[in-house]
Coordinates of C-alpha atoms in Angstrom, one line a residue:
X1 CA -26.8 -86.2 -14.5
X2 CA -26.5 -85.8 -10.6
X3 CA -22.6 -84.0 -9.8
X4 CA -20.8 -84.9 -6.8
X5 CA -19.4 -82.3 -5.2
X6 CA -18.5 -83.9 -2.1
X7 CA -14.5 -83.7 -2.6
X8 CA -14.7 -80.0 -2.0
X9 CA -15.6 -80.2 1.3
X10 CA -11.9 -81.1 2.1
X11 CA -10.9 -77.4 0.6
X12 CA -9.7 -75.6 3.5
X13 CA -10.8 -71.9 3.3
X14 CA -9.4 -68.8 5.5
X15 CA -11.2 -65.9 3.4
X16 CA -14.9 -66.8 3.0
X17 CA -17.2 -64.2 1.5
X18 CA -20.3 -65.6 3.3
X19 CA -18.8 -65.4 6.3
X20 CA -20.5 -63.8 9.6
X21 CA -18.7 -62.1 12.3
X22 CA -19.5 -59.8 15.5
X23 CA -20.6 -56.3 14.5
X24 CA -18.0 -55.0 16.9
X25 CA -15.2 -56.9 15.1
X26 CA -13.7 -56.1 11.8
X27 CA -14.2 -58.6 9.3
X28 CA -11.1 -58.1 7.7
X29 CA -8.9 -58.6 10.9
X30 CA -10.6 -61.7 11.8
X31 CA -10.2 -63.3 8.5
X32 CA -6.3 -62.5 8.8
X33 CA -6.3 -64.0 12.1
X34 CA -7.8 -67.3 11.1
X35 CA -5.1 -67.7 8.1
X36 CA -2.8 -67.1 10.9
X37 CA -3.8 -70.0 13.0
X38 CA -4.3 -72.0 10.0
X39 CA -0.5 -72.0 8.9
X40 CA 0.5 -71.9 12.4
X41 CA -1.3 -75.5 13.0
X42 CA -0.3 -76.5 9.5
X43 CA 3.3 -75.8 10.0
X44 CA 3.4 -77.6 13.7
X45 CA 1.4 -80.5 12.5
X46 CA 4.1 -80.9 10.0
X47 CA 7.0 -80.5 11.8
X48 CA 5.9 -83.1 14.2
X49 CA 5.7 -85.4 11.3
X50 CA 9.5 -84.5 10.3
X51 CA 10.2 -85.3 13.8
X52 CA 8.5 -88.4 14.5
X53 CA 10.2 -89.6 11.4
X54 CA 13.7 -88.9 12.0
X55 CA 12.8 -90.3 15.9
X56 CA 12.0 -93.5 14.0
X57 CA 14.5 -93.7 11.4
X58 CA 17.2 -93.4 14.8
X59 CA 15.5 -96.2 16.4
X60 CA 15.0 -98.4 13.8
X61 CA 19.1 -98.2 13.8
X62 CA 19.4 -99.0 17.6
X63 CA 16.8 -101.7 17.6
X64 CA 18.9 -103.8 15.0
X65 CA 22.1 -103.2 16.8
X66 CA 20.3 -103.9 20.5
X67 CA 18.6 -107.2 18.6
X68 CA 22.7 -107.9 17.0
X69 CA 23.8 -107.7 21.0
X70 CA 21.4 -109.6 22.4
X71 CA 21.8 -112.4 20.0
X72 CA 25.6 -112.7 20.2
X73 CA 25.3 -112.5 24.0
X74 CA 23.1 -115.4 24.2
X75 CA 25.7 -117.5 21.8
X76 CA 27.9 -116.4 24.2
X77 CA 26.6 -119.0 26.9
X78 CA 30.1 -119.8 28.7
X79 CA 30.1 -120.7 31.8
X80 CA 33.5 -120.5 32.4
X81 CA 33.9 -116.6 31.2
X82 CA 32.5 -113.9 33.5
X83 CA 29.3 -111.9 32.2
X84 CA 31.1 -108.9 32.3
X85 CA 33.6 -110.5 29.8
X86 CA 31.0 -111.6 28.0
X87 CA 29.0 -108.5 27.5
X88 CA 32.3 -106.7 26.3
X89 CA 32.7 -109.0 23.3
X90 CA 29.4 -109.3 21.9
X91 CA 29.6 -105.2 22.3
X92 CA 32.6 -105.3 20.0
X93 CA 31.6 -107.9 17.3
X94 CA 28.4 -106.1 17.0
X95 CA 30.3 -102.7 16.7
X96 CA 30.1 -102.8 12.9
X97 CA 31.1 -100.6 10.2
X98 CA 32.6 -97.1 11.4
X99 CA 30.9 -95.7 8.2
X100 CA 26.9 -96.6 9.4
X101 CA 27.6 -95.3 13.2
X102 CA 26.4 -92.3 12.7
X103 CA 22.7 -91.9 12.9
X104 CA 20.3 -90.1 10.0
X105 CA 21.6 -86.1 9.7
X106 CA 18.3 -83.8 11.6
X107 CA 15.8 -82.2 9.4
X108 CA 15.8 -79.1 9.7
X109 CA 14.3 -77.6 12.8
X110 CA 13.9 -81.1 14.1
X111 CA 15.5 -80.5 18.0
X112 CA 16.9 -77.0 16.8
X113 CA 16.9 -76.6 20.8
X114 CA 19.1 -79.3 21.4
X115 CA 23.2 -78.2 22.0
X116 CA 24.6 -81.0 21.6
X117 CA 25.4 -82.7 18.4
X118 CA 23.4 -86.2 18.1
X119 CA 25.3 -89.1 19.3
X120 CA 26.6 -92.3 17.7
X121 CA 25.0 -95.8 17.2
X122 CA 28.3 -96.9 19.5
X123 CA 27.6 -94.3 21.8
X124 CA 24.4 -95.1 22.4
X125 CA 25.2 -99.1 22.9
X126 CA 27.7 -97.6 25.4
X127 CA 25.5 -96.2 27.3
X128 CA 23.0 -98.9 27.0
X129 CA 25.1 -101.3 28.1
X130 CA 26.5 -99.1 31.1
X131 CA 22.8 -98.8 32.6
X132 CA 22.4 -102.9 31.9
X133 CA 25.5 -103.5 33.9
X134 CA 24.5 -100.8 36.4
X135 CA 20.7 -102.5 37.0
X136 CA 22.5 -106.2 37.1
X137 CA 24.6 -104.8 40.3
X138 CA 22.0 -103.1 42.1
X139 CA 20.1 -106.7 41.8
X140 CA 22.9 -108.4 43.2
X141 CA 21.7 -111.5 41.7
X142 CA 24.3 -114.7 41.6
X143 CA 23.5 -115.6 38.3
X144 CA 24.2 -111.8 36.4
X145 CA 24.5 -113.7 32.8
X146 CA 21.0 -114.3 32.7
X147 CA 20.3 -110.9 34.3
X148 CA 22.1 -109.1 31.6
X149 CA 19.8 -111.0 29.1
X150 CA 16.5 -110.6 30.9
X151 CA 18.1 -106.4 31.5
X152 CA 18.8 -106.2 27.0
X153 CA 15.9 -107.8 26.7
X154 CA 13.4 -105.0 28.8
X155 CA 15.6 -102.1 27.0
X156 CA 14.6 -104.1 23.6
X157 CA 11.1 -104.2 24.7
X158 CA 10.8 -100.4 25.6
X159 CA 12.4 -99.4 22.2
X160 CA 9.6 -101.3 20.4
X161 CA 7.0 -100.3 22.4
X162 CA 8.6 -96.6 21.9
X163 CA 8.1 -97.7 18.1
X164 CA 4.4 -98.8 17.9
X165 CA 3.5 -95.4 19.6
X166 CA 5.5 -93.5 17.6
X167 CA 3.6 -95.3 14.5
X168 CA 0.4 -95.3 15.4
X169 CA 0.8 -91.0 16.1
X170 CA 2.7 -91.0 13.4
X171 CA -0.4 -92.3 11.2
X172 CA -2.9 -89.8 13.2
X173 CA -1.1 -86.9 12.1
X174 CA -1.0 -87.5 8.1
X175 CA -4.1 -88.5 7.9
X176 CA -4.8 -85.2 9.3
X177 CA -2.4 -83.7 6.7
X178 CA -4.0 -85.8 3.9
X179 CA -7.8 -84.4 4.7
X180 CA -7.4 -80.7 3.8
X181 CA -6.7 -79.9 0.5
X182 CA -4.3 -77.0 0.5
X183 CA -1.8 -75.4 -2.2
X184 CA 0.9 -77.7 -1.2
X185 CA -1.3 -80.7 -2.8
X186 CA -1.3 -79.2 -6.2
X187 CA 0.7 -81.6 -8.4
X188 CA 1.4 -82.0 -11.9
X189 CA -1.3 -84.9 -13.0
X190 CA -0.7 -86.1 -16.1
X191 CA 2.7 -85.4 -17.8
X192 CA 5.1 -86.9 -20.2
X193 CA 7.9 -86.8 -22.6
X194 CA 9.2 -89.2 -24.6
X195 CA 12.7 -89.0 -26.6
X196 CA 13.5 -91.7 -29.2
X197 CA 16.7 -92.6 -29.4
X198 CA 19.1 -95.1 -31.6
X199 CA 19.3 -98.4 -30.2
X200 CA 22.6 -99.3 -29.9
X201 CA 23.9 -101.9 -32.1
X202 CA 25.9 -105.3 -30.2
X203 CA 28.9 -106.1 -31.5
X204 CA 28.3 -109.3 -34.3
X205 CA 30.3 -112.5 -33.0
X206 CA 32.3 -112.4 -36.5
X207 CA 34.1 -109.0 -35.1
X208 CA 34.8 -110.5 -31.8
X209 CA 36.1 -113.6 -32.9
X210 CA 38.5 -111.3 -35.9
X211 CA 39.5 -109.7 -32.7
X212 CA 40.6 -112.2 -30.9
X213 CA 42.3 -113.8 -33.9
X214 CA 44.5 -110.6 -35.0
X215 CA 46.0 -110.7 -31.5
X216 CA 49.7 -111.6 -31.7
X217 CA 52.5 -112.0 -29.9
X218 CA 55.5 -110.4 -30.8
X219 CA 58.3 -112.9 -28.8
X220 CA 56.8 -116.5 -29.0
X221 CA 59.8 -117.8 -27.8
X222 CA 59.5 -116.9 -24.2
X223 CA 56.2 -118.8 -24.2
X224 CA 57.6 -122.0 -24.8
X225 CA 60.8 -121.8 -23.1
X226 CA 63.4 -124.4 -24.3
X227 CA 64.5 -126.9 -21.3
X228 CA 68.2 -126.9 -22.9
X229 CA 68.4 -123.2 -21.7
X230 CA 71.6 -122.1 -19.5
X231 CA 71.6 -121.8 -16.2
X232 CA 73.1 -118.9 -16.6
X233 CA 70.6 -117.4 -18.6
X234 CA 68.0 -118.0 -16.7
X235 CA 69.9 -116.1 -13.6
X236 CA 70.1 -113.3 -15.9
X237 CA 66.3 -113.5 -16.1
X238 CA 65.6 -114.1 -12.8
X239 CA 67.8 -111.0 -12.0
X240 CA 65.8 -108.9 -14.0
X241 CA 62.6 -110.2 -12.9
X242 CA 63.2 -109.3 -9.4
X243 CA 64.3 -105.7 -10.1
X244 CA 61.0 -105.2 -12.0
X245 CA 58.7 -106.3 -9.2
X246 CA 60.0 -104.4 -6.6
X247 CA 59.2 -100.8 -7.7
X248 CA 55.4 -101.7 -8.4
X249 CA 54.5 -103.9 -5.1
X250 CA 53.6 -101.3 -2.3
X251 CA 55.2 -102.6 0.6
X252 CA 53.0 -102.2 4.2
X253 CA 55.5 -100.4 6.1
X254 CA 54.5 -98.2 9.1
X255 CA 54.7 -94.2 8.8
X256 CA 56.3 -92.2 11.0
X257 CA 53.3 -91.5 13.0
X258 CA 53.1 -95.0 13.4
X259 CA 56.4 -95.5 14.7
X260 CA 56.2 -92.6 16.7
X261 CA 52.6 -94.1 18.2
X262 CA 54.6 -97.4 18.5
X263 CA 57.5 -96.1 21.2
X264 CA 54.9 -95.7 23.7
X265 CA 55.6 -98.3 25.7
X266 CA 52.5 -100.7 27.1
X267 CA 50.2 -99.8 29.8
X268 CA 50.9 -96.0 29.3
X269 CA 47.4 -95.8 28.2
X270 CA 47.3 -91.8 29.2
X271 CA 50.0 -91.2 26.7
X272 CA 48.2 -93.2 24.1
X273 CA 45.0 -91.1 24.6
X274 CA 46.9 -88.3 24.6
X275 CA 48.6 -88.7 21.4
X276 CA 45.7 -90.0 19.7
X277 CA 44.1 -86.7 20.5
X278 CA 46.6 -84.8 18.9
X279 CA 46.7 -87.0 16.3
X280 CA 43.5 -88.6 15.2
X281 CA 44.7 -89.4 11.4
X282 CA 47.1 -92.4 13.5
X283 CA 43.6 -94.7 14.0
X284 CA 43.4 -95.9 10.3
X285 CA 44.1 -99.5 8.9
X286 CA 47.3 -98.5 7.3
X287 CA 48.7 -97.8 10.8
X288 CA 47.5 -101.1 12.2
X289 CA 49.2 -103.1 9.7
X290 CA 52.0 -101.0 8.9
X291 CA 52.7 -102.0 12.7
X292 CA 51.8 -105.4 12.7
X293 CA 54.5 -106.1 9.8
X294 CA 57.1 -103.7 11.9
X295 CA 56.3 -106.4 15.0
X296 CA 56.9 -109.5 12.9
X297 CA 60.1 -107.7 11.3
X298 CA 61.2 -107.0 14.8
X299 CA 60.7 -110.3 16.0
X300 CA 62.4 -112.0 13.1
X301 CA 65.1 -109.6 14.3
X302 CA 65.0 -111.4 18.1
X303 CA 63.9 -107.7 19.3
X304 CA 60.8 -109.4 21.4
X305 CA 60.1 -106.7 23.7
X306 CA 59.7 -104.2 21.0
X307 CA 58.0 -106.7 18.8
X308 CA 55.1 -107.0 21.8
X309 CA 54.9 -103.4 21.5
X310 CA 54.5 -103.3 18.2
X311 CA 51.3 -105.6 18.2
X312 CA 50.2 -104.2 21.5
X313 CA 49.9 -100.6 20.1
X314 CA 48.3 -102.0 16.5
X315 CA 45.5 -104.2 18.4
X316 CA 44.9 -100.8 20.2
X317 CA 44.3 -98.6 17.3
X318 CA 42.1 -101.7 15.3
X319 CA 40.2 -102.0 18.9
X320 CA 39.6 -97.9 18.4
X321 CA 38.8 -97.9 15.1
X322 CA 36.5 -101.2 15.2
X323 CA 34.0 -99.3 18.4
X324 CA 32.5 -96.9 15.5
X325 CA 33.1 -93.1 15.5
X326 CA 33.5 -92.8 19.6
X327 CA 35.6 -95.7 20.1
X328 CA 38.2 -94.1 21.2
X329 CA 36.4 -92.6 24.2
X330 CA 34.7 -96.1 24.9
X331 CA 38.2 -98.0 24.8
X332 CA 39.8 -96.1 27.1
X333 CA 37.1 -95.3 29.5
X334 CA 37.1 -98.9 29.4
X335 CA 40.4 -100.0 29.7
X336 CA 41.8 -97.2 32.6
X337 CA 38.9 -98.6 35.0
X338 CA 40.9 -100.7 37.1
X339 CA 39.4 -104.3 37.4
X340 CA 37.2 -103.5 34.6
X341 CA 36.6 -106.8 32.1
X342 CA 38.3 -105.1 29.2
X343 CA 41.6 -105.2 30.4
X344 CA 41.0 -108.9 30.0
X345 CA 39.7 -109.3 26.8
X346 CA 42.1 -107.1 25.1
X347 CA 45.3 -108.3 26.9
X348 CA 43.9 -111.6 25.9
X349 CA 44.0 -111.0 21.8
X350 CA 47.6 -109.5 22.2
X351 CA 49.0 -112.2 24.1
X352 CA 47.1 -114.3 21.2
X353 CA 48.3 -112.8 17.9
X354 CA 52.0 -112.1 19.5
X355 CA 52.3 -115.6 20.2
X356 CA 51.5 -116.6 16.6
X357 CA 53.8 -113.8 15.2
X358 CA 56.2 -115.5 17.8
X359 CA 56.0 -118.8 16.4
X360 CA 56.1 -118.2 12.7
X361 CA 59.0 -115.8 12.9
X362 CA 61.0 -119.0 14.9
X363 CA 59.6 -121.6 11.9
X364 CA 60.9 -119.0 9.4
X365 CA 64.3 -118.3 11.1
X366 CA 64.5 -122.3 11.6
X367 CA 63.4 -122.7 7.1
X368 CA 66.2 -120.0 7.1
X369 CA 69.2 -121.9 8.7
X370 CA 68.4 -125.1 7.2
X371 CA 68.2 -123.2 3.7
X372 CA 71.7 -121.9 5.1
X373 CA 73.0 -125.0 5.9
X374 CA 72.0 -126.6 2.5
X375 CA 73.6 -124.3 0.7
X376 CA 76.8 -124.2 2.4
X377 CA 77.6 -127.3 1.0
X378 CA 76.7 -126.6 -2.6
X379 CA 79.7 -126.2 -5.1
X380 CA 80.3 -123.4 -7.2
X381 CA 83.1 -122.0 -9.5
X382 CA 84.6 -119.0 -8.2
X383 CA 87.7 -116.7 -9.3
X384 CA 90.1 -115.6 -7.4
X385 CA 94.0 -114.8 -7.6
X386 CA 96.0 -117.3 -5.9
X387 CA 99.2 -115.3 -5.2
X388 CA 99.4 -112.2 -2.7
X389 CA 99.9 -108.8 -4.4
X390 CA 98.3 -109.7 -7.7
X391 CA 94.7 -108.4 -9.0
X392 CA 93.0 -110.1 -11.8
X393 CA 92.2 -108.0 -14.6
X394 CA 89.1 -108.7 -17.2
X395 CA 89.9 -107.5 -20.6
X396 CA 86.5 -107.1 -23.4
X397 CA 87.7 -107.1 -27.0
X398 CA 86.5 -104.7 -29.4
X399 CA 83.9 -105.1 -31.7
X400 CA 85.4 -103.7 -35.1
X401 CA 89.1 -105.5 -34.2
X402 CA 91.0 -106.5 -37.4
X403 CA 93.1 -108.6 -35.3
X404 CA 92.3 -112.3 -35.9
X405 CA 93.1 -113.7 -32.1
X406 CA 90.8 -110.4 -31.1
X407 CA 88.0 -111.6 -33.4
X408 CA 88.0 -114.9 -32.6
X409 CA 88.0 -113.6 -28.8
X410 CA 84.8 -111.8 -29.6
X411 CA 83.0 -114.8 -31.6
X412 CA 84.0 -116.7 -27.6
X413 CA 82.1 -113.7 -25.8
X414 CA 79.2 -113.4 -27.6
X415 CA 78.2 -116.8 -27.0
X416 CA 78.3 -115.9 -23.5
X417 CA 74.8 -115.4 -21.3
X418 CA 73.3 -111.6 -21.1
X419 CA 74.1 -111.7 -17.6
X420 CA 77.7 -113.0 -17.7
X421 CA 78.1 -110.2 -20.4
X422 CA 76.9 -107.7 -18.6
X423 CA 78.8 -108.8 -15.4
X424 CA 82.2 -108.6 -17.8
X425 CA 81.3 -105.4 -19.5
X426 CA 81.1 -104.0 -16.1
X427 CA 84.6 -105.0 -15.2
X428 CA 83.4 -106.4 -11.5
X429 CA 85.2 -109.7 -10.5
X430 CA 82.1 -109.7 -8.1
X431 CA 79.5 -109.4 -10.7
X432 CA 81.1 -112.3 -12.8
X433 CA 81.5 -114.9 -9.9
X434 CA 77.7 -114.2 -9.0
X435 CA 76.7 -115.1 -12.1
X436 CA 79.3 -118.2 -12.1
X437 CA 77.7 -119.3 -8.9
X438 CA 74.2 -119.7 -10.7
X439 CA 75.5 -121.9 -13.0
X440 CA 76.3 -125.6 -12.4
X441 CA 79.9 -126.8 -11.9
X442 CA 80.3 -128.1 -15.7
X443 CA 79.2 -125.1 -17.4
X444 CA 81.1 -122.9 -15.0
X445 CA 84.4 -124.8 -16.0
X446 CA 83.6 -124.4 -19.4
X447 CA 83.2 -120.4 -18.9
X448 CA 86.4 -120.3 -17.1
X449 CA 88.0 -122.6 -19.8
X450 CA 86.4 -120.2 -22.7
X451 CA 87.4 -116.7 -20.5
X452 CA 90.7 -118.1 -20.7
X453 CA 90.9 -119.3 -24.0
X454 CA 90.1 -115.9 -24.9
X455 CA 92.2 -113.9 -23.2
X456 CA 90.0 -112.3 -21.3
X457 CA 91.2 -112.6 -18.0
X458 CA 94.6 -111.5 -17.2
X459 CA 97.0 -111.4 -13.9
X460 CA 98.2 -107.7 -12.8
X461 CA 100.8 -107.2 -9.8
X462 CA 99.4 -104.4 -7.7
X463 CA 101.6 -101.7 -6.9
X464 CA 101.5 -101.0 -3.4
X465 CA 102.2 -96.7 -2.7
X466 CA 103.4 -96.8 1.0
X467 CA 103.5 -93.4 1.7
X468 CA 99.7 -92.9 1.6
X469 CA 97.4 -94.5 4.6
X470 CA 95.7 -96.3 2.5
X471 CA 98.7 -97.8 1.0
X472 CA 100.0 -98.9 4.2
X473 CA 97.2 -100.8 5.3
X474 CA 97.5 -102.8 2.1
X475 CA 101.5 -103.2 2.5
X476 CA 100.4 -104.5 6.2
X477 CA 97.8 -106.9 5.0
X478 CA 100.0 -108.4 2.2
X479 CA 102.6 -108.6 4.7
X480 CA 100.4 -111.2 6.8
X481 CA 99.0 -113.0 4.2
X482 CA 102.7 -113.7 3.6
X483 CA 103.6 -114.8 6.9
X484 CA 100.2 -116.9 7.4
X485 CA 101.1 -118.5 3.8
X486 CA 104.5 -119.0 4.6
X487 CA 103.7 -120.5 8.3
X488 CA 101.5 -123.4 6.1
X489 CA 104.3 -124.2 3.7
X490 CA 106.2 -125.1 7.1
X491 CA 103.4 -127.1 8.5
X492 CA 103.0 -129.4 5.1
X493 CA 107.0 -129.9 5.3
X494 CA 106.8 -130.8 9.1
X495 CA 103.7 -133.6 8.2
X496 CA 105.5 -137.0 8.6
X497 CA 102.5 -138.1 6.1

């Protein structure tokens, strides 16, 4: 049986027994000197692997967001848009999410010399697209759109050619790595454990469907809601209804930093920058919406100017947010260059949304006064004393009266709606005519008829203390409801008809 012994040739010795050195120099020393140089080139033939990795990993990122410009650039063919303007937009829809800007963290002692910390995706597409535009002026061509796609398109080129070297060094070195055997290249060969566990059992249809069958519900009524219900009842739901639903809906509503971010007024783009600095937590979603919703409040409110504002200062934040992790820098370097295309695009998409807050907040006001208008001439039931000086009075009787008119009276009111108890119980002529003025005009007359059948409504001549302030104002008031009730008596008497 012939052996093979050819795989240990790849063991990579530093002490050799057989080895023959110099008379003049120690054996010992020279052995230690060749492990030296051994880990040494071991350990930089490594870390050049770490780094040519993490080089890649960064532009693999840029390549997809230079190949993400270049393509919404060229589907950006207008001819009646500057390339400038152009360039800016397909830079912001190709921003992407703020979470991916940054780039892959360094390895460890990957360019440990380097100060600075590593830039962002955005950052670099800044850049990028500041040495484009820089390259299409120095050409001074006329036609700068297709010199900005023939400019994207060398950077895209370089990138990839950066790539294919990096990969084909990268390859060199670990193969390298992979020839020596070394103590790192011990591995565990064959190994494995194996626990057996219960399988779990899945529920049998005949539980499922005894499940679903044992549900009940414990007020079938409500599900099949007679048509022959009050009106009055179902303002008494409705009522109830509404104060439920307004406690669990969060309403978008700017914060205070918001509002405070949203009194700058437009164009002071230094004290934006400023007080974005001191308060970075203002560029977040919330903020944007929170003042969109305060600009279509405002306008609804015919407060345009502030309404403007409003979306001007929201669009800046999303426009900051949207340009990954440095946007801020980029959107103002951008937008304080005077002449610069920015100023354009972004004025643009204000004047855009404001205008449609503009117009749906005059369709709603419009829905609103015809809603008005309608209504006005609806009629309703309402109560009210006739004669100046006299207060009506709402009297609940008991529940344990022995009284036979005050039982009867009782037998009236609990046939009454929940609502228009409630509103009686509470004593509030108010309370009682809102609930009137959900009903219909029949069923309100009948109400009336019923309150007064039982006695629970009653007349009460107000007594008027003069001596106070407060009494008076009323003694003053009654006195010209007198006079203005008195002048009408004289102007039916004077009407030949």
């Amino acid at each position: 049986m012939v052996l093979d012994y050819s795989k240990w040739d790849a063991l990579e010795l530093s002490d050799d027994s057989d080895i023959e050195v110099h008379p003049n120099v120690d054996k010992r020393s020279f052995i230690r000197a060749k492990q030296n140089q051994i880990h040494e080139e071991r350990f930089r033939r490594r870390h050049h692997i770490e780094t040519l990795k993490y080089e890649r990993s960064v532009n693999d990122g840029l390549l997809a967001r230079i190949e993400k410009l270049l393509n919404a650039l060229q589907s950006h063919n207008d001819k009646s848009r500057s390339a400038d303007e152009l360039v800016f937009q397909s830079l912001i829809e190709t921003a992407g999410d703020p979470a991916n800007d940054q780039p892959p963290p360094r390895p460890e002692g990957v360019h440990s010399k380097v100060d600075d910390s590593q830039p962002t995706y955005s950052k670099m597409m800044a850049t990028l697209v500041d040495q484009v535009k820089q390259e299409v002026d120095e050409s001074k061509s006329d036609d700068r759109y297709g010199r900005y796609i023939k400019a994207i398109k060398g950077h895209l080129d370089k990138v990839q050619g950066l790539q294919s070297e990096l990969h084909v060094k990268l390859a060199e070195l670990e193969q390298e790595e992979s020839r020596k055997i070394t103590s790192d290249s011990i591995h565990t060969g064959f190994d494995s454990s194996h626990v057996s566990k219960e399988p779990v059992k899945a529920p049998s249809k005949k539980s499922e469907a005894g499940k679903i069958k044992s549900v009940e519900v414990l007020n079938p009524g409500t599900l099949q809601r007679s048509e022959s219900i009050s009106s009055g009842a179902e303002a008494d739901v409705e009522e109830a209804a509404d104060d439920g639903d307004g406690d669990e809906e969060e309403r978008i509503e700017p914060t205070k930093l918001g509002n405070d971010f949203a009194k700058i007024k437009v164009g002071n783009y230094k004290a934006c920058l400023q007080f974005i600095n001191e308060n970075p937590a203002v560029v977040a979603e919330r903020e944007e919406n929170g003042l969109l919703v305060a600009g279509f409040n405002n306008q609804l409110e015919g407060k345009d100017e502030y309404a403007r504002q409003c979306v001007h200062q929201a669009l800046l934040l999303q426009y900051c947010r949207q340009l990954g992790r440095d946007g801020v820098g980029v959107f103002f370097k951008r937008i304080m260059t005077p002449g610069h295309q920015a100023q354009k695009v972004f004025l643009d998409d204000v004047n855009t949304t404001y205008g449609r807050i503009r117009t749906r907040a005059r369709e709603i006001a419009a829905d609103r006064a015809s809603d008005a208008n309608a209504g006005a001439g609806v009629e309703q039931i309402q109560l009210h004393a006739v004669e100046p000086g006299t207060k009506i009075n709402i009297v609940i009787p008991p529940k344990d009266s022995t009284d036979e008119n005050e039982q009867k009276a009782r037998a009236i009111f609990e046939t009454f709606p929940p609502g228009l108890q409630r509103a009686l119980e509470h004593g509030s002529l108010d309370e009682v005519n809102k609930v009137l003025g959900k009903m219909s005009v029949e069923e309100a007359e009948e109400i009336v008829g019923q309150l007064g059948e039982g006695g629970m409504l009653s007349l009460e001549e107000q007594i008027i203390d003069a001596t106070t302030e407060e009494g008076q104002a009323a003694l003053k008031e009654y006195e010209e409801q007198e006079k203005a009730r008195a002048a009408g008596q004289t102007n039916m008497t004077e009407d030949p008809e």
